[in-house]
XYZ file of N, CA and C in Angstrom:
876
model
N -6.197 20.815 0.473
C -5.390 19.794 0.756
C -4.535 19.579 1.826
N -4.977 18.449 3.190
C -4.091 18.389 4.144
C -2.657 17.988 3.757
N -1.928 18.926 4.704
C -0.236 18.881 5.043
C -0.134 18.182 6.507
N -1.087 17.763 7.251
C -0.723 17.469 8.555
C -1.944 16.338 9.043
N -1.644 15.141 9.165
C -2.045 14.369 9.994
C -3.183 14.433 11.072
N -2.512 15.199 11.967
C -2.502 15.695 12.695
C -3.636 17.040 13.021
N -3.487 17.939 11.974
C -4.163 18.488 11.548
C -6.214 18.110 11.181
N -5.535 17.145 10.389
C -6.981 16.765 9.420
C -7.706 15.292 10.505
N -6.927 15.223 12.344
C -7.674 14.644 12.722
C -7.987 15.607 13.767
N -7.581 16.175 14.193
C -7.836 17.820 14.799
C -9.541 18.261 14.553
N -9.077 18.360 13.205
C -10.619 18.006 12.170
C -12.045 17.664 12.221
N -11.418 16.531 12.579
C -12.498 15.179 12.472
C -12.881 15.682 13.793
N -12.415 15.739 14.531
C -12.669 15.644 15.323
C -13.806 16.321 16.591
N -13.145 17.864 16.076
C -13.824 18.446 16.490
C -15.249 19.119 15.936
N -15.483 18.225 14.224
C -17.346 17.627 14.079
C -17.314 17.077 13.334
N -16.934 16.328 14.617
C -17.340 14.795 15.070
C -17.815 13.850 13.634
N -17.038 13.645 12.465
C -17.233 12.959 11.654
C -15.662 11.764 11.741
N -15.556 11.734 10.517
C -14.795 10.669 10.515
C -13.842 10.882 9.482
N -12.706 10.607 9.049
C -11.776 11.661 8.060
C -11.562 10.765 6.769
N -13.019 9.839 6.313
C -13.503 10.201 5.072
C -13.776 11.062 4.925
N -15.018 11.587 6.020
C -15.782 13.081 5.774
C -14.869 14.231 5.561
N -13.833 14.245 6.247
C -13.360 15.354 6.117
C -12.214 15.559 5.137
N -11.703 14.278 4.513
C -10.531 13.837 3.359
C -12.220 14.126 2.123
N -13.051 13.794 2.163
C -13.765 14.125 0.555
C -14.602 15.789 0.745
N -14.665 16.017 1.743
C -15.097 17.628 1.727
C -13.955 19.031 1.128
N -12.778 18.812 1.689
C -12.042 19.088 1.756
C -11.051 18.942 -0.103
N -11.805 17.881 -0.683
C -11.233 17.362 -1.814
C -12.306 17.817 -2.632
N -13.533 17.904 -2.276
C -14.681 18.222 -2.985
C -14.137 20.514 -3.252
N -13.615 21.161 -1.926
C -13.351 22.812 -2.125
C -12.649 22.430 -3.306
N -10.987 21.965 -2.963
C -10.184 22.019 -4.044
C -10.196 21.900 -4.871
N -11.053 20.823 -5.366
C -11.646 20.359 -6.876
C -12.044 21.443 -7.575
N -12.924 21.979 -6.979
C -14.514 21.607 -7.379
C -15.338 21.156 -7.288
N -15.016 19.890 -7.734
C -15.936 18.918 -7.915
C -17.136 18.305 -6.735
N -18.032 17.163 -6.602
C -19.249 17.471 -5.746
C -18.810 15.951 -5.164
N -19.136 16.298 -3.708
C -18.508 14.778 -2.555
C -18.963 13.424 -3.375
N -20.233 13.514 -3.880
C -21.256 12.205 -4.649
C -20.357 12.308 -6.228
N -19.226 12.927 -6.578
C -18.135 12.459 -7.945
C -17.745 11.598 -7.440
N -16.730 12.453 -7.027
C -15.361 11.756 -5.984
C -15.713 11.139 -5.388
N -17.015 10.121 -4.855
C -17.150 8.835 -4.391
C -16.936 7.778 -5.024
N -17.415 8.474 -6.939
C -18.009 7.812 -8.069
C -16.859 6.992 -8.523
N -16.166 8.428 -7.997
C -14.508 7.850 -9.492
C -13.673 6.768 -8.352
N -14.240 6.997 -6.536
C -13.620 6.002 -6.030
C -14.182 4.503 -5.780
N -15.444 4.880 -6.089
C -16.122 3.048 -6.845
C -15.200 2.588 -8.007
N -14.568 3.209 -9.257
C -14.482 3.281 -9.963
C -12.703 2.286 -10.017
N -12.159 3.188 -9.059
C -11.273 2.180 -8.701
C -10.872 1.842 -7.679
N -12.228 1.208 -6.487
C -12.689 0.122 -5.981
C -12.752 -1.416 -7.601
N -13.756 -1.286 -8.442
C -14.266 -2.179 -9.153
C -12.487 -2.809 -9.801
N -11.524 -1.668 -10.133
C -10.279 -2.108 -10.598
C -9.118 -2.507 -9.291
N -9.381 -2.681 -8.645
C -8.817 -3.396 -7.389
C -9.443 -4.681 -7.280
N -10.664 -4.687 -7.475
C -11.178 -6.108 -7.386
C -10.729 -6.683 -8.987
N -11.387 -6.281 -9.630
C -11.046 -6.766 -10.810
C -9.009 -8.089 -10.236
N -8.056 -6.719 -10.561
C -7.327 -6.581 -10.442
C -6.074 -7.996 -9.467
N -7.562 -8.122 -8.231
C -7.377 -9.310 -7.695
C -7.551 -10.117 -8.294
N -8.181 -10.526 -8.384
C -9.661 -11.854 -8.687
C -8.624 -12.535 -10.642
N -8.208 -11.211 -11.286
C -6.917 -11.972 -12.654
C -5.806 -12.384 -11.406
N -5.235 -11.816 -10.783
C -4.206 -12.015 -10.355
C -4.220 -13.666 -9.323
N -5.065 -14.073 -9.138
C -5.361 -15.210 -8.383
C -6.143 -16.333 -9.179
N -5.479 -15.621 -10.955
C -5.533 -17.436 -11.341
C -5.120 -18.073 -11.570
N -4.035 -17.055 -11.332
C -2.345 -17.924 -11.273
C -1.448 -18.415 -12.527
N -2.614 -17.787 -13.754
C -1.712 -17.453 -15.334
C -1.248 -16.839 -15.382
N -0.885 -15.456 -14.722
C -0.533 -15.036 -15.173
C 1.303 -14.860 -14.995
N 2.942 -14.238 -16.019
C 3.810 -14.532 -15.139
C 4.069 -12.947 -15.733
N 5.039 -12.308 -15.608
C 5.873 -11.251 -15.342
C 6.091 -11.347 -16.923
N 7.127 -10.010 -17.213
C 8.275 -10.526 -18.865
C 8.726 -10.907 -18.582
N 9.884 -11.051 -17.765
C 10.639 -11.678 -17.774
C 11.125 -13.228 -17.181
N 9.223 -13.536 -16.095
C 9.199 -14.947 -15.736
C 10.096 -15.013 -14.852
N 10.147 -13.937 -13.480
C 10.604 -14.124 -12.915
C 9.712 -14.370 -11.513
N 8.406 -13.836 -11.858
C 7.166 -13.644 -11.013
C 5.478 -14.369 -11.151
N 4.719 -15.054 -10.798
C 3.977 -15.214 -11.130
C 3.464 -16.724 -10.472
N 2.164 -16.010 -10.166
C 1.344 -17.950 -9.855
C 1.522 -17.931 -8.337
N 2.092 -17.150 -7.742
C 2.122 -17.311 -6.435
C 0.705 -16.360 -5.486
N -0.037 -15.759 -5.588
C -0.830 -15.112 -4.862
C -1.816 -16.686 -5.300
N -2.396 -17.388 -6.382
C -2.835 -19.028 -6.625
C -2.606 -20.049 -5.769
N -1.063 -20.141 -5.695
C -0.181 -21.026 -4.829
C -0.950 -20.094 -3.303
N -1.122 -19.810 -2.584
C -1.610 -19.064 -1.191
C -3.291 -19.348 -0.894
N -3.985 -19.345 -2.601
C -5.144 -19.814 -2.523
C -5.063 -20.243 -2.065
N -4.791 -22.111 -3.397
C -4.914 -23.209 -3.235
C -4.171 -24.439 -2.639
N -3.184 -23.884 -2.626
C -1.626 -24.793 -1.663
C -2.100 -24.906 -0.740
N -0.588 -25.819 0.036
C -1.197 -26.305 1.139
C -1.152 -25.631 2.414
N -2.097 -26.346 3.661
C -2.526 -25.452 3.850
C -0.963 -25.129 4.952
N -1.102 -23.646 4.924
C 0.341 -23.436 6.088
C -0.464 -23.059 7.502
N 0.002 -22.575 8.654
C -0.212 -22.509 10.314
C -1.400 -20.849 10.022
N -1.642 -20.642 8.836
C -2.073 -18.945 8.877
C -3.771 -19.472 7.490
N -3.954 -21.127 7.087
C -4.659 -21.517 6.810
C -6.196 -20.902 7.487
N -7.232 -20.196 6.070
C -8.586 -19.795 7.149
C -8.264 -18.854 7.531
N -7.470 -18.197 7.703
C -7.254 -16.624 7.846
C -7.256 -15.111 7.185
N -7.584 -14.493 8.371
C -7.727 -12.810 6.888
C -6.880 -12.742 6.930
N -5.725 -13.381 7.408
C -4.336 -12.783 7.092
C -3.923 -13.303 6.007
N -3.823 -14.855 5.532
C -3.503 -15.322 4.467
C -5.065 -14.592 3.418
N -5.807 -14.092 3.225
C -6.921 -13.878 2.939
C -5.725 -12.512 2.426
N -5.428 -11.205 3.068
C -5.287 -10.261 3.101
C -3.748 -10.815 2.005
N -2.952 -11.498 2.881
C -1.664 -12.057 1.663
C -1.278 -11.329 -0.062
N -2.877 -13.102 -0.052
C -2.723 -13.576 -1.473
C -3.428 -12.428 -2.200
N -4.251 -10.923 -1.453
C -4.637 -10.265 -2.801
C -3.913 -9.522 -3.096
N -2.832 -9.177 -1.914
C -1.626 -7.877 -2.001
C -0.940 -8.644 -3.099
N -0.186 -9.528 -3.315
C 0.343 -10.415 -3.498
C -0.204 -11.501 -5.317
N -1.299 -11.116 -5.780
C -2.343 -11.134 -7.133
C -2.111 -9.783 -6.998
N -2.427 -7.928 -7.007
C -1.624 -6.937 -7.467
C -1.111 -6.970 -8.109
N 0.425 -7.143 -7.727
C 0.916 -7.025 -7.498
C 2.247 -8.306 -8.588
N 1.309 -8.815 -8.843
C 1.742 -9.862 -9.727
C 0.921 -9.698 -11.362
N -0.276 -9.015 -11.214
C -0.931 -8.600 -12.595
C 0.122 -7.216 -12.883
N 0.260 -6.226 -11.937
C 1.435 -5.572 -11.849
C 3.022 -5.467 -13.126
N 3.289 -6.825 -12.217
C 4.031 -7.114 -12.916
C 4.232 -7.315 -14.502
N 2.981 -7.687 -14.674
C 2.507 -8.854 -16.439
C 2.277 -7.296 -17.557
N 1.950 -6.254 -16.521
C 1.695 -5.457 -17.329
C 0.398 -5.003 -17.099
N -0.409 -5.569 -16.717
C -1.875 -5.600 -16.320
C -2.241 -3.927 -15.962
N -3.670 -4.388 -15.793
C -4.290 -2.805 -14.912
C -4.400 -2.945 -13.844
N -3.395 -2.052 -13.022
C -4.178 -1.494 -11.792
C -3.964 -0.419 -11.145
N -4.565 -0.293 -9.792
C -4.272 1.322 -9.147
C -3.036 1.613 -8.576
N -2.530 2.419 -8.528
C -1.200 2.849 -8.196
C -1.479 4.001 -7.231
N -1.679 2.664 -6.010
C -2.557 3.542 -4.918
C -0.785 3.137 -3.460
N 0.030 3.770 -3.829
C 0.639 5.035 -3.833
C 1.390 5.206 -5.419
N 2.032 4.222 -5.537
C 2.489 3.738 -6.636
C 2.429 2.686 -7.139
N 2.606 2.044 -8.235
C 2.657 0.503 -8.744
C 3.663 -0.052 -7.963
N 4.455 0.295 -7.630
C 5.385 -0.756 -7.003
C 4.609 -1.435 -5.321
N 4.069 -0.476 -5.263
C 3.495 -0.806 -4.056
C 1.637 -0.556 -3.839
N 0.999 -0.566 -5.190
C -0.209 -1.017 -5.025
C -0.860 -2.071 -5.081
N -0.336 -3.279 -4.414
C -1.155 -4.281 -3.755
C -1.189 -4.228 -2.288
N -0.332 -3.364 -1.594
C -1.352 -3.502 -0.051
C -2.496 -2.798 -0.109
N -2.343 -2.155 -0.778
C -4.344 -1.225 0.055
C -5.284 -2.038 -0.889
N -5.259 -2.670 -1.883
C -6.331 -3.369 -2.134
C -6.248 -4.737 -1.354
N -5.508 -5.568 -0.851
C -4.576 -6.427 0.163
C -5.299 -6.503 1.276
N -5.116 -5.782 1.587
C -5.787 -5.566 3.517
C -6.938 -5.046 3.261
N -7.556 -4.041 1.918
C -9.701 -3.484 2.366
C -9.518 -4.135 2.133
N -9.900 -4.752 0.921
C -10.684 -6.103 0.257
C -9.963 -7.169 0.843
N -9.516 -7.916 1.756
C -9.242 -8.947 2.098
C -10.249 -8.435 4.186
N -9.670 -7.822 4.827
C -10.441 -7.602 5.956
C -12.333 -7.652 5.364
N -12.235 -6.835 4.067
C -13.384 -6.064 3.790
C -14.439 -7.780 3.872
N -13.891 -8.947 3.206
C -14.845 -10.193 2.955
C -14.564 -10.490 4.171
N -14.082 -11.036 4.824
C -14.331 -10.684 6.572
C -15.041 -10.368 7.344
N -15.191 -9.929 7.345
C -16.151 -8.590 8.460
C -17.430 -8.039 7.141
N -17.498 -8.602 6.264
C -18.668 -8.798 4.628
C -19.435 -7.004 4.847
N -17.912 -5.985 4.734
C -18.718 -4.232 4.557
C -18.932 -3.863 3.687
N -19.567 -3.383 3.183
C -20.247 -2.696 1.940
C -18.764 -2.025 1.050
N -19.313 -1.388 -0.036
C -18.996 -0.992 -0.573
C -18.927 0.473 -0.299
N -19.240 0.840 -0.092
C -19.784 2.560 0.799
C -18.460 2.467 1.655
N -18.370 1.568 2.485
C -18.074 1.111 3.948
C -16.303 0.978 3.059
N -15.834 0.793 1.791
C -15.294 0.165 1.039
C -13.675 2.290 1.171
N -15.298 2.334 0.615
C -14.787 3.730 -0.919
C -14.578 5.327 0.847
N -15.556 4.918 1.729
C -14.810 5.784 2.850
C -13.365 5.500 2.833
N -12.973 4.244 2.809
C -10.921 3.633 3.280
C -11.017 4.439 3.002
N -10.555 4.756 0.897
C -9.910 4.780 -0.142
C -9.889 6.628 0.381
N -10.902 7.510 0.652
C -10.877 8.332 1.034
C -9.775 8.398 2.260
N -10.446 8.186 3.041
C -9.017 7.987 3.571
C -7.345 7.741 3.923
N -7.371 6.531 3.009
C -5.637 5.857 2.206
C -4.946 7.476 1.840
N -6.443 7.621 0.751
C -6.115 9.175 0.135
C -5.393 10.264 0.576
N -5.810 11.005 1.441
C -5.800 12.054 2.878
C -4.537 11.207 3.291
N -4.167 9.849 3.563
C -3.128 9.611 4.196
C -2.076 9.788 3.096
N -1.843 9.791 2.153
C -0.975 9.771 1.278
C -0.657 11.233 -0.109
N -1.613 11.953 0.747
C -1.337 13.493 0.164
C -0.982 13.495 1.471
N -0.927 13.047 2.581
C 0.241 14.071 2.925
C 1.622 13.398 3.976
N 1.882 12.342 3.109
C 2.906 11.450 2.690
C 3.833 12.205 1.768
N 3.162 12.323 0.762
C 3.549 13.244 -0.815
C 3.828 14.461 -0.008
N 3.121 15.408 0.737
C 3.699 16.512 0.698
C 4.636 16.665 2.018
N 5.061 15.899 2.355
C 5.928 16.141 3.898
C 6.995 15.804 3.509
N 6.724 13.693 2.695
C 8.804 13.274 2.398
C 8.528 12.763 0.580
N 7.971 11.879 0.562
C 7.624 11.278 -0.594
C 7.163 10.464 -0.534
N 6.539 10.103 -2.282
C 6.095 8.874 -2.692
C 7.186 7.975 -3.590
N 8.161 8.238 -3.869
C 8.962 7.494 -4.960
C 10.278 6.617 -4.356
N 10.146 5.135 -4.946
C 11.283 5.353 -4.851
C 12.309 5.485 -5.459
N 12.284 5.694 -5.763
C 13.392 6.319 -7.043
C 14.221 7.600 -5.449
N 13.034 8.104 -4.937
C 13.797 9.437 -4.627
C 13.892 9.379 -2.828
N 13.108 8.359 -2.711
C 12.708 7.838 -0.822
C 13.329 5.990 -0.824
N 13.705 5.636 -1.514
C 13.427 4.043 -1.165
C 12.144 3.286 -1.850
N 12.386 1.645 -0.627
C 11.069 1.488 -0.644
C 10.046 1.377 0.226
N 10.690 2.475 1.267
C 9.936 3.019 2.294
C 8.716 4.414 2.229
N 9.169 4.573 0.889
C 8.189 5.888 -0.098
C 7.253 5.278 -0.384
N 6.967 3.652 -0.461
C 6.056 3.678 -2.149
C 5.367 2.026 -0.857
N 5.691 1.647 -0.655
C 5.234 0.307 -0.334
C 5.333 0.118 1.627
N 5.976 1.626 1.563
C 6.431 1.734 3.592
C 4.942 3.055 3.376
N 4.604 4.007 2.385
C 3.968 4.465 2.613
C 2.698 3.529 2.605
N 1.942 2.609 1.489
C 0.642 2.354 1.544
C 0.862 0.879 2.311
N 1.680 1.069 3.509
C 1.376 0.500 4.408
C 0.872 0.935 5.615
N 1.683 2.699 5.568
C 0.827 3.650 6.271
C -0.888 3.823 6.163
N -1.214 4.047 4.520
C -2.469 4.779 4.550
C -3.213 2.642 4.047
N -3.159 1.653 4.137
C -3.957 0.453 4.694
C -3.648 0.425 5.992
N -2.975 1.007 6.693
C -2.957 0.822 8.201
C -4.583 1.522 8.352
N -4.131 2.810 8.405
C -5.043 3.780 9.314
C -6.127 3.781 7.613
N -6.535 3.524 6.873
C -7.736 3.434 5.842
C -8.466 2.161 6.802
N -7.996 0.932 6.907
C -8.802 -0.029 7.656
C -9.357 0.045 8.679
N -8.203 0.846 9.246
C -8.707 0.819 11.655
C -9.848 2.052 11.608
N -9.650 2.687 10.674
C -11.335 3.327 10.754
C -12.663 2.544 10.428
N -12.451 1.655 9.029
C -12.986 0.688 8.127
C -13.849 -0.063 8.951
N -12.927 -0.148 10.491
C -12.913 -1.127 11.202
C -13.527 -0.832 12.864
N -14.705 0.989 12.443
C -14.760 1.486 13.340
C -13.826 1.933 14.183
N -12.151 2.170 13.959
C -11.451 3.379 14.765
C -11.700 4.265 14.145
N -10.862 5.532 15.663
C -11.344 6.903 16.055
C -10.096 7.559 15.025
N -10.648 8.555 14.589
C -9.260 9.542 13.533
C -8.214 9.769 14.607
N -8.226 9.301 15.921
C -6.949 9.352 16.776
C -6.314 7.705 16.193
N -7.046 6.500 16.212
C -6.565 5.406 15.653
C -6.388 5.147 15.073
N -7.118 5.922 14.520
C -6.090 6.309 12.283
C -5.012 7.087 12.540
N -4.529 7.320 13.406
C -2.826 7.811 13.186
C -2.435 7.455 14.199
N -2.371 6.555 14.538
C -1.783 5.625 15.568
C -1.324 4.275 14.525
N -2.328 3.966 13.723
C -2.299 3.325 13.076
C -1.397 3.579 11.751
N -1.386 4.952 11.374
C -0.492 5.273 9.982
C 1.248 5.035 10.849
N 1.701 5.507 12.142
C 2.334 5.703 12.875
C 3.026 4.152 13.378
N 2.380 3.382 14.036
C 3.234 2.196 13.698
C 3.307 1.307 12.688
N 2.849 1.807 11.287
C 3.201 0.699 10.235
C 3.960 1.082 9.978
N 4.069 2.919 10.004
C 5.318 3.324 8.700
C 6.995 3.442 9.868
N 6.676 2.903 10.848
C 7.055 3.130 12.088
C 8.390 2.488 11.196
N 7.886 0.874 10.633
C 8.149 0.104 10.860
C 9.119 -0.370 9.603
N 8.374 0.549 8.843
C 9.665 0.704 7.342
C 10.633 1.365 7.171
N 10.489 2.103 7.802
C 11.882 3.271 7.544
C 13.456 2.139 7.520
N 13.581 2.949 6.366
C 15.100 2.874 5.743
C 15.449 1.680 5.061
N 13.650 1.403 4.858
C 13.536 0.181 3.450
C 13.561 0.416 1.989
N 14.742 0.314 1.547
C 15.380 0.005 0.740
C 14.645 0.157 -0.784
N 15.249 0.390 -2.002
C 14.186 -0.089 -3.193
C 15.216 -0.838 -4.238
N 15.063 -2.382 -4.130
C 16.545 -2.690 -4.886
C 16.434 -3.795 -5.576
N 15.550 -3.458 -7.026
C 14.491 -4.032 -8.296
C 15.830 -4.664 -8.679
N 15.634 -6.078 -8.919
C 16.456 -6.758 -9.450
C 15.744 -6.783 -11.608
N 17.994 -6.266 -11.388
C 17.571 -5.302 -13.104
C 16.833 -3.999 -13.445
N 16.499 -3.251 -12.429
C 15.693 -2.437 -12.476
C 14.241 -2.888 -12.840
N 13.849 -4.119 -12.842
C 12.379 -4.409 -13.520
C 11.773 -4.409 -11.199
N 10.600 -3.949 -11.737
C 9.572 -4.134 -10.733
C 8.664 -5.849 -10.822
N 9.648 -6.175 -10.082
C 9.545 -7.582 -9.852
C 9.246 -7.832 -8.401
N 11.144 -8.681 -7.975
C 11.797 -8.753 -7.343
C 12.668 -8.398 -6.605
N 12.113 -7.358 -5.119
C 11.390 -7.598 -4.836
C 10.622 -7.116 -4.548
N 10.475 -6.965 -5.733
C 8.795 -5.683 -5.079
C 7.717 -6.367 -4.487
N 6.734 -6.948 -5.771
C 5.957 -8.376 -5.847
C 5.366 -8.392 -4.183
N 7.052 -9.168 -3.527
C 6.618 -10.216 -2.009
C 7.373 -8.797 -1.034
N 7.566 -7.453 -1.487
C 7.783 -6.536 -0.399
C 6.548 -5.781 0.154
N 5.470 -6.636 -0.974
C 3.783 -5.861 -1.064
C 3.199 -7.224 0.219
N 3.052 -8.508 0.160
C 3.020 -8.997 1.144
C 3.608 -8.615 2.453
N 4.963 -7.917 2.476
C 5.661 -7.400 3.646
C 4.366 -6.559 4.607
N 4.673 -5.447 2.680
C 3.582 -4.231 4.044
C 2.474 -4.636 4.250
N 2.014 -5.521 3.418
C -0.010 -5.490 4.192
C 0.809 -6.286 5.529
N 1.322 -7.115 5.267
C 1.628 -7.507 7.368
C 1.925 -6.268 8.300
N 2.746 -6.051 7.737
C 2.545 -4.760 8.950
C 1.889 -4.255 8.795
N 0.624 -3.753 7.788
C -0.332 -3.015 7.793
C -1.113 -3.447 8.995
N -1.168 -5.024 8.743
C -2.240 -5.835 9.972
C -1.867 -5.674 11.639
N -0.623 -5.766 11.491
C 0.311 -5.811 12.920
C -0.101 -3.949 13.661
N -0.415 -3.433 12.718
C -0.385 -2.241 13.103
C -1.803 -1.939 13.264
N -3.087 -2.283 12.556
C -4.371 -2.005 12.943
C -5.057 -2.348 13.975
N -4.036 -3.935 14.103
C -4.341 -4.752 15.290
C -3.907 -3.521 16.941
N -2.763 -3.207 16.997
C -2.526 -2.565 18.031
C -3.578 -0.725 18.137
N -3.624 -0.484 16.458
C -4.027 0.671 17.020
C -5.633 0.472 17.974
N -6.299 -0.661 17.044
C -7.731 -1.034 17.672
C -7.850 -1.641 18.687
N -6.585 -1.789 19.608
C -6.538 -2.116 20.778
C -6.253 -1.698 21.488
N -6.676 0.135 21.487
C -5.647 0.855 22.232
C -4.323 1.274 22.233
N -3.361 0.627 21.297
C -2.075 0.584 21.365
C -2.190 1.898 20.720
N -0.977 3.106 21.831
C -0.969 4.385 21.070
C 0.617 4.425 20.716
N 1.447 5.057 19.901
C 3.095 5.080 19.372
C 2.923 6.514 20.158
N 4.665 6.451 20.492
C 4.271 7.728 20.954
C 5.109 8.992 20.193
N 5.201 8.235 19.017
C 6.447 9.431 17.975
C 4.914 9.508 17.144
N 4.642 10.585 16.926
C 3.043 11.643 16.274
C 3.635 10.881 14.472
N 2.423 10.639 14.329
C 2.514 10.161 12.248
C 3.383 10.821 12.110
N 2.882 12.400 11.662
C 3.636 13.525 11.147
C 5.560 12.765 10.577
N 5.048 13.599 12.276
C 6.886 12.890 12.810
C 7.778 12.152 12.034
N 6.733 10.767 11.977
C 7.625 9.574 11.608
C 7.275 9.925 10.068
N 6.821 10.161 9.239
C 6.764 10.514 7.878
C 7.909 11.703 7.773
N 8.077 12.392 9.014
C 8.961 13.674 8.571
C 10.052 12.359 8.239
N 10.336 11.912 9.394
C 11.780 10.533 9.794
C 12.041 10.148 8.723
N 10.990 9.819 7.573
C 10.559 9.023 6.632
C 11.840 10.320 5.312
N 10.841 11.062 5.440
C 11.327 11.781 4.206
C 13.614 11.869 4.491
N 13.508 12.383 5.402
C 14.959 11.995 6.147
C 15.941 11.378 5.769
N 15.146 9.992 6.457
C 15.919 8.930 5.557
C 16.188 8.756 3.940
N 14.611 9.063 3.628
C 14.877 8.603 1.797
C 16.134 9.803 1.327
N 16.107 11.020 1.900
C 17.431 12.200 1.621
C 18.479 11.617 1.628
N 18.790 11.278 2.597
C 20.225 10.875 3.245
C 20.783 9.070 2.705
N 19.166 8.716 1.852
C 19.919 7.456 1.302
C 20.501 7.180 0.355
N 21.664 6.319 0.740
C 22.383 6.157 -0.667
C 22.161 5.621 -1.700
N 22.040 6.304 -2.627
C 22.111 5.987 -4.176
C 21.536 4.873 -4.599
N 22.496 3.486 -4.222
C 22.478 2.383 -5.037
C 20.909 1.894 -4.029
N 20.357 2.181 -2.514
C 19.179 1.786 -2.471
C 18.366 2.781 -2.949
N 17.953 3.547 -3.895
C 16.422 4.383 -4.864
C 16.317 4.301 -5.794
N 16.393 2.261 -6.059
C 15.621 2.500 -7.673
C 16.489 1.888 -8.585
N 18.240 1.814 -8.127
C 18.988 2.334 -9.304
C 19.732 0.612 -9.503
N 18.957 -0.270 -8.455
C 19.545 -1.717 -8.777
C 21.244 -1.793 -9.077
N 21.358 -0.909 -7.523
C 23.365 -0.786 -8.054
C 23.112 -1.633 -6.619
N 22.414 -0.931 -5.463
C 22.224 -1.856 -3.735
C 21.387 -2.913 -3.980
N 21.735 -3.436 -2.217
C 21.045 -4.268 -2.069
C 20.581 -5.657 -2.695
N 19.700 -6.512 -2.763
C 19.086 -8.080 -3.277
C 19.964 -7.789 -4.564
N 19.674 -6.467 -5.210
C 19.397 -6.859 -6.408
C 21.449 -6.736 -7.341
N 21.802 -6.448 -6.268
C 23.178 -6.080 -6.244
C 24.120 -7.666 -5.719
N 22.927 -8.316 -4.643
C 23.779 -10.074 -4.917
C 24.070 -11.034 -6.461
N 25.131 -12.313 -5.898
C 25.540 -12.550 -7.190
C 24.364 -13.104 -7.586
N 22.810 -13.859 -7.269
C 22.168 -14.693 -7.610
C 21.316 -13.301 -8.387
N 21.315 -12.133 -7.210
C 20.647 -10.475 -8.772
C 21.032 -10.416 -9.447
N 22.528 -10.084 -9.590
C 23.097 -10.143 -10.505
C 22.568 -11.277 -11.917
N 22.629 -11.937 -11.020
C 22.165 -13.167 -12.092
C 21.132 -13.451 -12.770
N 20.221 -13.414 -12.045
C 19.468 -13.383 -13.014
C 19.143 -12.183 -13.810
N 19.126 -11.046 -13.193
C 18.551 -9.790 -13.745
C 19.229 -10.161 -15.500
N 20.701 -10.076 -15.330
C 21.274 -10.774 -16.012
C 20.647 -11.607 -17.754
N 20.534 -12.877 -16.834
C 19.439 -13.712 -18.018
C 18.856 -13.224 -17.946
N 17.411 -12.826 -17.263
C 16.536 -12.385 -17.605
C 16.694 -10.811 -18.606
N 17.014 -9.821 -18.219
C 16.793 -9.122 -19.629
C 17.325 -9.491 -20.734
N 18.170 -10.708 -20.363
C 18.584 -10.950 -22.425
C 17.864 -12.448 -22.689
N 16.436 -12.745 -22.161
C 15.539 -13.327 -22.174
C 14.490 -12.234 -23.160
N 14.704 -11.416 -21.956
C 13.194 -10.091 -23.109
C 14.229 -9.239 -24.770
N 15.687 -9.387 -24.248
C 16.104 -8.803 -25.857
C 15.680 -9.586 -26.787
N 15.710 -10.595 -26.342
C 15.672 -11.789 -27.284
C 14.141 -11.888 -28.061
N 13.407 -11.932 -26.985
C 11.741 -11.971 -27.209
C 11.455 -10.577 -28.551
């Protein structure tokens, strides 16, 4: 397993391979499985992601508390806004769809966690639809996303309880940005810049779910994370470089997470969860759940 994106990028460049190729090869070596077997598993994960999007876009789902549901369908069928007809709107609605399925206790791929699971499929499948990309290209992107996530897990954290939402939605934004940059033809170095550009934009992001439920603001933070990933992809593919290497951005995220007040790490003790409206909604919804 790679513990440094810089090392993975250097290996990919030296071998004239994509990050997906080196990721699959090292995973095959570490797990004792064939590359074909790993790709098959990623294909299955892709199908789960696709099904979650389709299910979420129906607009029929509601979370256990009733706080969220139906908003992805509004982006699909609702009034035309300034982003109507753009790939950006396609990405946002898919990110919301997956998270609404998660909030309704449906089946999703935790990539990297359930709380941040909408960003990666939203970005990858939204862009794949626009650019008519193949499932094999999407599987390559998932392999790259896995490599990025493994580095984040090693150097920092993927847990909201440990590092705040920067470790969940933030990490997901970095994974999506890097994976999509490769998928759209970016070089390994551009993938690294995309990760850095995405994750620098989520540093310090708190985890403050109302009532401790992975619903508000979690669902909508996934749309925000997807938007940040899209910005990073656009900048990286344009040739924009970020001065701080991705590994150091990730290290900084870990440091911030360790120093973050416990109220902002998935305890529902601070942030939006502690607002008057947040406390009232949480109390009302938890009461409803207990009565059900």
